[in-house]
Coordinates of C-alpha atoms in Angstrom, one line a residue:
Chain A
M208 CA 4.6 32.7 -5.9
T209 CA 6.8 29.8 -6.9
L210 CA 6.1 27.9 -4.0
G211 CA 2.5 28.4 -4.3
V212 CA 2.6 26.2 -7.5
V213 CA 4.6 23.5 -5.7
V214 CA 2.3 23.3 -2.9
G215 CA -1.0 23.8 -4.7
Y216 CA 0.1 20.9 -6.9
L217 CA 0.8 18.9 -3.7
V218 CA -2.8 19.5 -2.4
V219 CA -4.3 18.4 -5.7
A220 CA -2.4 15.1 -5.5
L221 CA -3.5 14.7 -1.7
A222 CA -7.2 15.2 -3.1
L223 CA -7.1 12.6 -5.3
G224 CA -5.6 10.3 -2.7
L225 CA -8.8 11.2 -0.4
V226 CA -11.1 10.2 -3.2
A227 CA -9.4 6.6 -3.6
Y228 CA -9.2 6.2 0.2
R229 CA -13.0 6.7 0.1
V230 CA -13.6 3.8 -2.4
S231 CA -10.9 1.4 -0.7
E232 CA -11.8 -1.5 1.3
T233 CA -10.0 -2.1 4.5
T234 CA -8.2 -5.5 3.4
A235 CA -4.4 -5.7 3.0
E236 CA -4.7 -6.9 -0.4
D237 CA -6.6 -3.7 -1.3
Y238 CA -4.5 -1.3 0.5
Y239 CA -1.3 -2.8 -0.6
L240 CA -2.3 -4.0 -4.2
A241 CA -5.7 -2.3 -5.2
S242 CA -7.3 -5.8 -5.2
R243 CA -5.3 -6.8 -8.2
S244 CA -7.5 -4.4 -10.7
I245 CA -5.3 -2.3 -12.4
G246 CA -5.7 -1.4 -15.9
T247 CA -3.3 -0.7 -18.8
L248 CA -3.2 3.1 -18.3
V249 CA -2.9 3.1 -14.6
L250 CA -0.5 0.4 -14.5
L251 CA 1.7 1.9 -17.3
F252 CA 1.6 5.1 -15.7
T253 CA 2.0 4.0 -12.0
T254 CA 5.0 2.0 -12.8
F255 CA 6.4 4.9 -15.0
A256 CA 6.0 7.4 -12.3
T257 CA 7.1 5.2 -9.8
L258 CA 10.6 4.3 -11.4
L259 CA 11.2 7.8 -12.2
S260 CA 12.3 10.0 -9.2
A261 CA 14.7 12.3 -8.3
F262 CA 17.4 10.0 -9.7
T263 CA 16.0 10.4 -13.3
F264 CA 14.7 13.9 -13.1
F265 CA 17.6 15.8 -11.4
G266 CA 20.4 13.3 -11.4
G267 CA 20.1 12.5 -15.2
P268 CA 20.4 16.0 -16.0
N269 CA 23.2 16.7 -13.6
L270 CA 25.2 14.0 -14.7
A271 CA 24.4 15.0 -18.6
Y272 CA 25.5 18.4 -17.7
A273 CA 28.8 17.5 -16.0
A274 CA 29.8 14.3 -18.1
G275 CA 28.1 14.4 -21.3
P276 CA 24.6 13.2 -22.9
E277 CA 25.8 9.4 -22.9
W278 CA 23.6 9.1 -19.9
L279 CA 20.4 8.9 -22.1
I280 CA 21.9 5.7 -23.4
V281 CA 22.6 4.2 -20.0
M282 CA 19.2 4.9 -18.7
G283 CA 17.7 4.3 -22.3
T284 CA 19.2 0.7 -22.2
L285 CA 18.6 -0.3 -18.6
D286 CA 15.0 1.4 -18.4
G287 CA 13.8 0.9 -21.8
V288 CA 15.0 -2.3 -23.1
L289 CA 16.5 -4.6 -20.4
F290 CA 13.8 -3.5 -17.6
A291 CA 11.2 -4.5 -20.1
V292 CA 12.4 -7.9 -20.9
L293 CA 13.0 -8.5 -17.3
W294 CA 9.4 -7.4 -16.4
Y295 CA 8.4 -10.2 -18.8
V296 CA 10.8 -12.8 -17.7
I297 CA 10.7 -12.0 -13.7
G298 CA 7.0 -9.9 -13.7
Y299 CA 4.8 -12.1 -15.9
K300 CA 5.9 -15.3 -13.9
Q301 CA 5.5 -13.6 -10.6
W302 CA 2.1 -12.5 -11.7
L303 CA 1.2 -15.7 -12.6
I304 CA 2.1 -17.3 -9.4
G305 CA 0.9 -14.5 -7.2
A306 CA -2.4 -14.4 -8.9
R307 CA -2.8 -18.2 -8.1
N308 CA -1.7 -18.1 -4.5
G309 CA -2.5 -14.7 -3.4
Y310 CA 0.7 -13.3 -2.4
V311 CA 1.5 -9.6 -1.6
T312 CA 5.1 -9.3 -1.1
L313 CA 8.2 -10.7 -2.5
G314 CA 9.3 -12.4 0.6
E315 CA 5.9 -14.1 1.4
M316 CA 6.1 -15.5 -2.0
L317 CA 9.8 -17.0 -1.4
G318 CA 9.0 -17.9 2.2
D319 CA 6.0 -19.8 1.1
R320 CA 7.9 -21.5 -1.8
F321 CA 11.1 -22.8 0.5
G322 CA 8.7 -23.2 3.8
S323 CA 11.0 -20.5 5.4
T324 CA 10.2 -17.7 7.7
G325 CA 13.8 -17.0 7.8
L326 CA 14.2 -16.4 4.1
R327 CA 11.1 -14.3 4.2
A328 CA 12.7 -12.1 6.8
L329 CA 15.9 -12.0 5.2
V330 CA 14.4 -10.7 2.0
A331 CA 12.4 -8.1 3.5
A332 CA 15.4 -7.0 6.0
V333 CA 17.7 -6.4 2.6
S334 CA 15.1 -4.7 0.6
L335 CA 14.0 -2.2 3.7
L336 CA 18.0 -1.7 4.1
W337 CA 18.3 -0.4 0.4
L338 CA 14.9 1.0 0.5
F339 CA 16.3 3.6 3.1
P340 CA 19.1 5.4 1.1
Y341 CA 16.5 5.6 -1.8
V342 CA 13.7 7.4 0.1
M343 CA 16.9 9.7 1.3
L344 CA 17.5 10.3 -2.1
Q345 CA 14.0 11.7 -2.8
Q346 CA 14.3 13.9 0.1
M347 CA 17.7 15.2 -1.1
G348 CA 16.1 16.1 -4.5
A349 CA 13.3 17.8 -3.1
G350 CA 15.6 19.8 -0.7
E351 CA 18.0 20.8 -3.5
A352 CA 15.0 21.7 -6.0
L353 CA 13.1 24.2 -3.7
V354 CA 16.6 25.9 -2.9
G355 CA 17.3 26.2 -6.8
L356 CA 13.8 27.4 -7.3
T357 CA 13.5 30.1 -4.8
D358 CA 17.0 31.2 -4.8
G359 CA 17.6 29.8 -1.2
A360 CA 14.8 31.6 0.2
V361 CA 13.5 28.1 1.1
P362 CA 16.5 26.3 2.9
Y363 CA 17.4 22.7 2.0
W364 CA 16.0 21.2 5.0
G365 CA 12.8 22.8 4.6
G366 CA 12.1 21.5 1.1
A367 CA 13.3 18.0 2.6
A368 CA 11.0 18.5 5.4
L369 CA 8.1 19.3 3.2
I370 CA 8.2 16.2 1.0
T371 CA 8.8 14.0 4.2
A372 CA 5.5 15.2 6.0
F373 CA 3.4 14.8 2.6
M374 CA 4.7 11.4 1.8
I375 CA 3.9 10.3 5.5
L376 CA 0.3 12.0 5.4
Y377 CA -0.1 10.5 1.6
V378 CA 0.7 6.8 2.5
A379 CA -1.2 6.7 5.8
V380 CA -4.6 7.7 4.1
A381 CA -4.4 6.4 0.3
G382 CA -3.0 2.8 0.0
L383 CA -2.3 1.6 -3.5
R384 CA -5.1 2.9 -5.5
G385 CA -4.5 6.2 -4.2
V386 CA -0.9 6.0 -5.1
A387 CA -1.6 4.3 -8.3
W388 CA -4.2 7.1 -9.4
T389 CA -2.0 10.1 -8.4
D390 CA 0.8 8.2 -10.4
T391 CA -1.1 8.3 -13.3
L392 CA -1.7 12.0 -12.9
Q393 CA 1.9 12.6 -11.9
G394 CA 3.3 10.7 -14.8
L395 CA 1.3 12.5 -17.3
F396 CA 2.2 15.6 -15.6
M397 CA 5.9 15.3 -15.6
L398 CA 5.9 14.3 -19.5
S399 CA 3.9 17.4 -20.4
V400 CA 6.1 19.9 -18.4
V401 CA 9.4 18.5 -19.4
W402 CA 8.4 18.7 -23.1
L403 CA 7.3 22.2 -22.4
A404 CA 10.2 23.1 -20.7
A405 CA 12.6 21.8 -23.5
A406 CA 10.7 23.3 -26.0
W407 CA 11.2 26.9 -24.4
V408 CA 14.6 26.5 -23.5
V409 CA 15.4 25.4 -27.2
S410 CA 13.9 27.9 -28.8
A411 CA 15.3 30.6 -26.3
L412 CA 18.8 29.0 -27.4
G413 CA 17.7 29.5 -31.2
G414 CA 16.7 25.7 -31.9
V415 CA 18.2 22.4 -31.7
G416 CA 20.8 22.8 -34.0
A417 CA 22.2 26.1 -32.2
A418 CA 21.6 24.5 -28.8
T419 CA 23.9 21.3 -29.7
E420 CA 26.6 23.7 -31.6
G421 CA 26.7 25.6 -28.4
M422 CA 27.3 22.6 -26.4
L423 CA 29.8 21.5 -28.8
A424 CA 31.7 24.8 -28.8
A425 CA 32.1 24.2 -24.9
R426 CA 32.5 20.6 -24.4
P427 CA 33.6 19.0 -27.8
E428 CA 33.9 15.7 -26.2
F429 CA 30.3 15.9 -25.5
G430 CA 29.5 15.0 -29.5
S431 CA 31.2 11.5 -29.4
F432 CA 29.9 8.9 -28.0
G433 CA 31.6 7.2 -25.2
G434 CA 34.9 8.6 -23.1
G435 CA 35.3 10.3 -20.2
T436 CA 33.0 8.8 -17.3
Y437 CA 31.3 6.7 -19.8
S438 CA 33.9 3.7 -20.2
V439 CA 32.6 0.2 -21.5
G440 CA 32.8 -0.8 -18.0
F441 CA 30.7 1.8 -16.6
I442 CA 27.9 1.7 -19.2
V443 CA 27.6 -2.0 -19.0
S444 CA 27.8 -2.5 -15.3
T445 CA 25.5 0.7 -14.6
A446 CA 23.0 -0.4 -17.0
I447 CA 23.0 -4.1 -15.8
T448 CA 22.9 -3.5 -11.9
I449 CA 20.4 -0.6 -12.1
A450 CA 18.0 -2.8 -14.5
F451 CA 18.0 -5.9 -12.4
G452 CA 18.1 -3.7 -9.2
V453 CA 14.6 -1.8 -10.1
T454 CA 12.8 -5.5 -10.6
M455 CA 13.7 -6.4 -6.9
F456 CA 13.0 -2.8 -5.9
P457 CA 9.9 -3.5 -3.6
Q458 CA 7.8 -0.7 -5.0
I459 CA 8.4 -2.1 -8.5
N460 CA 8.3 -5.7 -7.8
Q461 CA 4.9 -5.1 -6.0
R462 CA 3.9 -3.7 -9.3
F463 CA 4.0 -7.0 -10.6
F464 CA 1.0 -8.3 -8.7
V465 CA -1.5 -5.8 -9.5
A466 CA -2.5 -6.1 -13.0
K467 CA -5.9 -6.9 -13.5
S468 CA -5.1 -9.2 -16.6
A469 CA -2.1 -10.6 -18.9
T470 CA -3.4 -8.1 -21.7
T471 CA -2.7 -5.3 -19.2
L472 CA 0.9 -6.5 -18.6
K473 CA 1.2 -6.9 -22.4
R474 CA 0.2 -3.6 -23.8
S475 CA 2.2 -2.0 -20.9
F476 CA 5.2 -3.9 -22.1
A477 CA 4.9 -3.1 -25.7
L478 CA 4.3 0.7 -24.9
W479 CA 7.2 0.8 -22.3
P480 CA 10.4 1.8 -24.7
V481 CA 8.5 4.6 -26.3
L482 CA 7.3 6.2 -22.8
V483 CA 11.0 6.0 -21.4
L484 CA 12.1 7.6 -25.1
L485 CA 9.5 10.5 -24.5
L486 CA 10.8 11.6 -21.0
F487 CA 14.6 10.8 -21.1
V488 CA 15.2 12.5 -24.1
P489 CA 14.2 16.1 -23.5
A490 CA 15.0 15.8 -19.8
F491 CA 18.8 14.6 -20.1
M492 CA 19.3 16.7 -23.2
L493 CA 18.2 19.8 -21.2
G494 CA 21.1 18.7 -18.9
A495 CA 23.5 18.6 -21.9
W496 CA 22.7 21.6 -23.7
A497 CA 23.0 23.7 -20.4
A498 CA 26.8 22.9 -20.6
G499 CA 26.9 25.4 -23.6
T500 CA 25.0 28.2 -22.0
P501 CA 26.6 30.8 -19.7
V502 CA 24.7 29.4 -16.9
T503 CA 26.6 28.3 -13.8
V504 CA 25.5 25.9 -11.7
P505 CA 26.2 26.4 -7.9
E506 CA 27.6 23.4 -5.9
N507 CA 25.2 20.8 -4.7
A508 CA 22.5 22.4 -6.8
N509 CA 20.5 20.8 -9.8
V510 CA 20.9 21.8 -13.3
L511 CA 17.2 21.8 -14.6
P512 CA 15.9 24.5 -12.0
V513 CA 19.0 26.7 -12.7
V514 CA 18.5 26.6 -16.4
L515 CA 14.7 27.1 -16.1
N516 CA 15.1 30.2 -13.9
E517 CA 17.4 31.7 -16.9
Y518 CA 15.7 31.0 -20.0
A519 CA 12.1 30.4 -18.8
P520 CA 9.4 32.6 -17.3
T521 CA 9.1 31.9 -13.3
W522 CA 5.9 30.3 -13.5
L523 CA 7.3 27.6 -16.1
A524 CA 10.4 26.9 -13.7
A525 CA 8.0 26.5 -10.7
V526 CA 5.5 24.0 -12.8
V527 CA 8.6 22.0 -13.9
V528 CA 9.9 21.8 -10.1
A529 CA 6.2 20.8 -9.1
G530 CA 6.6 18.1 -11.9
A531 CA 9.8 16.6 -10.4
M532 CA 8.4 17.0 -7.0
A533 CA 5.3 14.7 -8.2
A534 CA 8.3 12.3 -9.7
M535 CA 9.5 12.4 -6.4
M536 CA 6.6 11.9 -4.5
S537 CA 5.0 9.2 -6.6
S538 CA 8.3 7.3 -6.1
S539 CA 8.6 7.9 -2.4
D540 CA 5.1 7.2 -1.4
S541 CA 5.1 3.8 -3.4
M542 CA 8.3 3.4 -1.6
L543 CA 6.7 3.8 1.7
L544 CA 3.9 2.0 0.8
S545 CA 5.9 -1.2 -0.2
G546 CA 8.2 -0.8 2.7
S547 CA 5.2 -0.8 5.4
S548 CA 4.1 -4.1 3.5
Y549 CA 7.5 -5.8 3.7
F550 CA 7.7 -4.6 7.4
T551 CA 4.3 -5.7 8.8
R552 CA 3.9 -8.9 6.7
D553 CA 7.3 -10.0 6.5
L554 CA 9.0 -8.9 9.6
Y555 CA 6.4 -7.9 12.4
R556 CA 3.9 -10.6 12.0
P557 CA 5.8 -13.7 11.5
L558 CA 8.6 -12.9 13.9
I559 CA 7.1 -10.5 16.5
D560 CA 3.2 -10.9 16.9
A561 CA 1.9 -13.6 14.7
D562 CA -2.0 -13.0 16.4
A563 CA -1.9 -9.1 15.6
S564 CA -5.5 -7.9 14.6
E565 CA -5.8 -6.2 11.3
R566 CA -6.3 -2.9 13.2
R567 CA -3.2 -3.3 14.9
E568 CA -1.4 -4.2 11.9
A569 CA -2.7 -1.5 10.2
W570 CA -1.6 1.0 12.9
I571 CA 2.0 -0.8 13.0
A572 CA 2.3 0.1 9.1
R573 CA 1.5 3.7 9.7
I574 CA 3.8 4.2 12.5
G575 CA 6.6 2.3 10.5
V576 CA 6.1 4.7 7.7
A577 CA 6.5 7.6 9.9
A578 CA 9.6 6.5 11.6
F579 CA 11.4 5.2 8.5
A580 CA 10.6 8.5 6.6
A581 CA 11.6 10.5 9.3
L582 CA 14.8 8.7 9.7
A583 CA 15.7 9.1 6.3
F584 CA 15.0 12.9 6.3
V585 CA 17.8 13.0 9.2
A586 CA 20.0 11.0 7.0
S587 CA 19.3 13.2 4.0
L588 CA 20.7 16.1 6.1
F589 CA 24.0 14.9 5.7
R590 CA 23.9 14.4 2.1
P591 CA 26.3 11.7 1.9
G592 CA 26.8 11.6 -1.9
T593 CA 25.4 12.7 -5.1
L594 CA 21.9 11.7 -6.3
I595 CA 23.6 9.4 -8.7
E596 CA 26.1 7.7 -6.2
V597 CA 23.1 7.4 -3.5
G598 CA 20.8 5.8 -6.2
D599 CA 23.4 3.6 -7.6
T600 CA 24.4 2.2 -4.2
A601 CA 20.8 1.4 -3.7
F602 CA 20.2 -0.3 -6.9
S603 CA 23.3 -2.4 -6.6
G604 CA 22.0 -3.7 -3.2
F605 CA 18.6 -4.6 -4.7
A606 CA 20.5 -6.0 -7.9
L607 CA 22.0 -8.6 -5.8
L608 CA 18.7 -10.1 -5.2
A609 CA 17.7 -10.6 -8.8
L610 CA 19.7 -13.8 -9.8
P611 CA 18.6 -16.0 -6.6
V612 CA 14.7 -15.0 -7.5
I613 CA 15.3 -15.7 -10.9
C614 CA 16.9 -19.3 -9.7
A615 CA 13.6 -19.9 -7.7
L616 CA 11.1 -18.9 -10.5
Y617 CA 12.5 -21.0 -13.1
W618 CA 14.7 -23.9 -11.5
P619 CA 12.5 -26.1 -9.3
R620 CA 16.0 -27.7 -7.6
T621 CA 16.7 -24.5 -6.0
T622 CA 16.6 -25.3 -2.4
R623 CA 16.4 -23.2 0.9
T624 CA 19.9 -23.2 1.9
G625 CA 20.8 -22.2 -1.7
M626 CA 18.8 -19.2 -1.4
I627 CA 19.7 -18.2 2.0
V628 CA 23.6 -18.4 1.0
G629 CA 22.9 -16.8 -2.3
V630 CA 21.0 -14.1 -1.0
A631 CA 23.4 -13.3 2.5
V632 CA 26.9 -13.7 1.5
P633 CA 27.0 -11.2 -1.7
Q634 CA 24.9 -9.0 0.3
A635 CA 27.4 -9.0 3.3
I636 CA 30.2 -8.3 1.1
Y637 CA 28.5 -5.3 -0.7
L638 CA 27.4 -3.9 2.7
A639 CA 31.2 -3.9 4.0
V640 CA 32.3 -2.3 0.9
V641 CA 29.7 0.5 1.0
L642 CA 30.3 0.8 4.7
S643 CA 33.9 1.0 4.3
A644 CA 33.5 4.3 2.4
V645 CA 31.5 6.1 5.4
V646 CA 33.3 4.3 8.4
G647 CA 36.7 6.1 8.8
A648 CA 38.1 2.9 10.8
V649 CA 38.1 0.4 7.7
P650 CA 40.2 1.0 5.0
T651 CA 38.1 1.7 1.9
L652 CA 37.4 -1.1 -0.4
P653 CA 37.1 -0.4 -4.1
R654 CA 33.7 0.4 -5.5
T655 CA 35.0 0.0 -9.3
V656 CA 37.7 -2.2 -10.7
A657 CA 39.5 -1.8 -14.1
G658 CA 38.3 1.5 -15.1
G659 CA 34.5 1.6 -14.2
W660 CA 33.3 -2.1 -13.9
D661 CA 31.4 -2.1 -10.6
V662 CA 32.1 -4.8 -7.9
A663 CA 28.1 -5.2 -7.4
L664 CA 28.4 -6.6 -11.1
G665 CA 30.9 -9.5 -9.6
L666 CA 28.7 -9.9 -6.5
M667 CA 25.7 -10.5 -9.0
V668 CA 27.7 -13.2 -10.6
L669 CA 28.6 -14.6 -7.3
S670 CA 24.9 -14.6 -6.0
G671 CA 23.9 -16.9 -9.1
V672 CA 27.0 -19.1 -8.7
L673 CA 26.1 -19.6 -4.7
T674 CA 22.5 -20.0 -5.1
V675 CA 22.9 -22.8 -7.9
G676 CA 26.1 -24.3 -6.5
V677 CA 24.7 -24.6 -2.7
S678 CA 21.3 -25.9 -4.2
L679 CA 23.0 -28.9 -6.1
V680 CA 24.9 -29.9 -2.8
T681 CA 22.1 -29.5 -0.3
A682 CA 18.7 -31.3 -0.4
P683 CA 15.5 -29.9 -0.6
S684 CA 14.1 -29.0 2.8
E685 CA 10.8 -30.9 3.5
E686 CA 8.7 -27.8 4.2
S687 CA 9.5 -26.5 0.3
D688 CA 7.3 -27.0 -2.2
A689 CA 8.3 -26.3 -5.9
S690 CA 4.7 -26.7 -7.2
R691 CA 3.9 -23.5 -5.6
F692 CA 5.9 -21.8 -8.4
A693 CA 4.5 -23.9 -11.4
V694 CA 2.3 -22.3 -13.6
A695 CA 1.7 -24.7 -16.5
G696 CA -1.7 -24.5 -17.7
D697 CA -2.0 -27.8 -19.6
Chain B
M239 CA 2.1 -27.9 -24.7
T240 CA 1.9 -26.2 -28.0
R241 CA 5.3 -24.3 -27.9
S242 CA 6.6 -23.8 -31.5
R243 CA 10.0 -24.0 -32.5
S244 CA 9.6 -20.5 -34.1
D245 CA 9.5 -19.1 -30.6
L246 CA 12.9 -19.9 -29.6
V247 CA 13.7 -17.0 -32.2
W248 CA 12.8 -14.7 -29.7
I249 CA 15.3 -15.4 -27.2
P250 CA 18.4 -14.2 -29.7
T251 CA 16.1 -11.4 -30.6
F252 CA 15.6 -10.0 -27.2
A253 CA 19.6 -10.6 -26.8
I254 CA 20.3 -8.5 -29.7
L255 CA 17.8 -6.0 -28.9
V256 CA 19.6 -5.4 -25.1
A257 CA 23.2 -5.6 -26.4
F258 CA 22.8 -3.0 -29.3
A259 CA 20.6 -0.5 -27.1
V260 CA 23.9 0.5 -26.7
P261 CA 25.1 2.3 -30.2
W262 CA 28.5 0.2 -29.7
P263 CA 29.2 0.5 -33.5
L264 CA 29.2 4.5 -33.1
W265 CA 31.8 4.3 -30.4
G266 CA 33.7 7.5 -30.8
V267 CA 31.8 8.8 -33.6
D268 CA 31.1 12.6 -33.1
R269 CA 29.0 13.4 -36.3
V270 CA 26.0 15.8 -35.8
V271 CA 22.9 14.9 -37.8
A272 CA 19.7 17.1 -37.9
G273 CA 21.0 18.9 -34.6
L274 CA 22.0 16.3 -32.8
P275 CA 24.8 13.8 -32.6
V276 CA 24.1 10.8 -34.6
W277 CA 24.5 8.0 -31.7
I278 CA 21.4 9.9 -30.2
W279 CA 19.3 9.1 -33.4
W280 CA 20.3 5.6 -33.0
H281 CA 19.0 5.6 -29.6
V282 CA 15.5 7.1 -30.6
A283 CA 15.5 4.6 -33.6
W284 CA 16.3 1.4 -31.4
L285 CA 13.8 2.2 -28.8
G286 CA 11.3 2.6 -31.3
L287 CA 12.3 -0.8 -33.1
C288 CA 12.2 -2.3 -29.5
A289 CA 8.4 -1.1 -29.1
V290 CA 7.5 -2.6 -32.3
L291 CA 9.1 -6.0 -31.9
F292 CA 7.7 -6.3 -28.3
A293 CA 4.4 -5.7 -29.9
L294 CA 4.7 -8.7 -32.2
F295 CA 6.2 -11.0 -29.3
V296 CA 3.0 -10.1 -27.5
R297 CA 0.9 -10.8 -30.8
S298 CA 2.7 -14.1 -31.5
G299 CA 1.4 -15.8 -28.6
A300 CA 4.9 -16.6 -27.8
W301 CA 4.4 -14.5 -24.5
E302 CA 2.3 -17.3 -22.9
R303 CA 4.1 -20.2 -24.4
G304 CA 7.5 -19.3 -22.9
M305 CA 5.7 -19.2 -19.6
G306 CA 3.9 -22.7 -20.3
Q307 CA 0.5 -21.1 -20.7
R308 CA -2.0 -21.5 -23.7
P309 CA -2.0 -18.6 -26.0
G310 CA -5.1 -16.3 -26.0
D311 CA -5.8 -17.5 -22.5
D312 CA -5.9 -13.9 -21.0
A313 CA -6.6 -14.8 -17.4
A314 CA -4.2 -17.5 -17.2
G315 CA -3.1 -17.5 -13.8
V316 CA -6.5 -17.4 -12.3
D317 CA -7.5 -20.2 -14.7
A318 CA -4.5 -22.4 -13.7
A319 CA -5.7 -21.9 -9.9
T320 CA -9.2 -23.1 -10.5
S321 CA -8.7 -25.6 -13.3
G322 CA -7.9 -28.2 -10.6
D323 CA -5.3 -29.8 -13.4
P324 CA -2.3 -31.7 -12.2
V325 CA 0.1 -29.5 -11.6
D326 CA 3.7 -29.7 -13.5
P327 CA 6.4 -30.5 -11.0
T328 CA 8.8 -29.2 -13.2
G329 CA 7.8 -25.7 -13.5
G330 CA 6.4 -23.6 -16.5
D331 CA 9.8 -22.8 -18.3
R332 CA 12.1 -25.2 -19.6
R333 CA 14.7 -22.7 -21.2

């Protein structure tokens, strides 16, 4: 029964994708950007649903359950406020430039500005590198969700395989219009079910006050702000690296190109913090309140399905897991779609076969998606960390791109060499830090220093310093053209 | 260029909105108000305030001026592409 609800939901989403496919044209701009025609409601929800994934839906409540509800503040700050401001500073400018010059990807935009295929390929390669763990995260989330929901009747690999197959099918047929439409459905759906779930569990616990009292009786430290995991360093560096990382996330960054008009961007910008609040408060508080209940969460399981199985009827638990699957799918289909545009436009076409036909390119894109998702599926079976750890690794990798991109957008003196050094050096160092934790032969380099400060924050500063410093001592190359990024209308 | 001096007020406003999205003054406070720890109420109120101020920012026209666009010029990017005006080589923003 419960599995039926989840699968039924997936089929409805697929049907919507097929309708979108019927109205789509065959151009790359339509496939990847829905011809830049997205309106407010769809833009708001497609960004929302794309951003919120297994990381939010399961990782967030899990962390709130283990370490306290302060995660609400970290995510609220980075997603609700800092991301919104960056949306304006980076996103609006990118939208203006993209609409003028017809860019589809970030690498294309930078490559054109600096007249450098190498920079274009570097940005695409770095993006695909960090996209990999994040796709893996969705598969891990789906696998764990179905184990929790069916009490182990569906194995972990089964859930992960289900979502992998679905993502590949979806991206192969639908394109961004389909993704954006289903995101709207999925966004509204997950928002409704999380409130329904919270209302149900809270009333079963005897009201908000009683739920909080129970939580404080079991974990008194959850009531006071800060402490434990939540050091100042952890809060600040997590909020900054994730917020900047999100803007460089291929699937979010491409959303900056798709808006129909500036009015669309403006409305979405102002409504954003409210939307974030509406989802995070019930989802994370459910995780925190669960700490005061007698439920025991098995190792490697997510707290949300366990609590719902205990306090809500079976159908509701199934619907919430379907909502979470919606969150994961709406993120991962967008990731795969963006990833395939980075791969075909910024790597395959410029480096391997410049004369590939549209038809051939479309096939390369679909094969690339299938291979990428399949590899991520295999990697997800090894479970290299918790959802939050895997997600945070990916975000920090992306965050290292943000300052060089801001330099390029706002500082005409930025040079090609400055960009390449500013992107490549911090990435290489960060990769060494991440790999040292996995490869046994290398001594492990610390990920955090002085009680919770993430090294990625320091590397972000380094990326900015290198971009500016190297730009100052090098001359702009002949091929670069700062006027490509000028938007002055008067 | 019609950027007004009052637009600059938005820069510190945004800085404060970001900085105090984390309820630093309530660090270590554990009072429960209306069923929830008081710092969670701060968070709810703060994001509400952000939405209101973001809407004011958008309405003030500072949104476009910040990027060197004409206020009220909705399809500014498309407009700039088709207008054939000489392009400002220093870029749009001089913050």
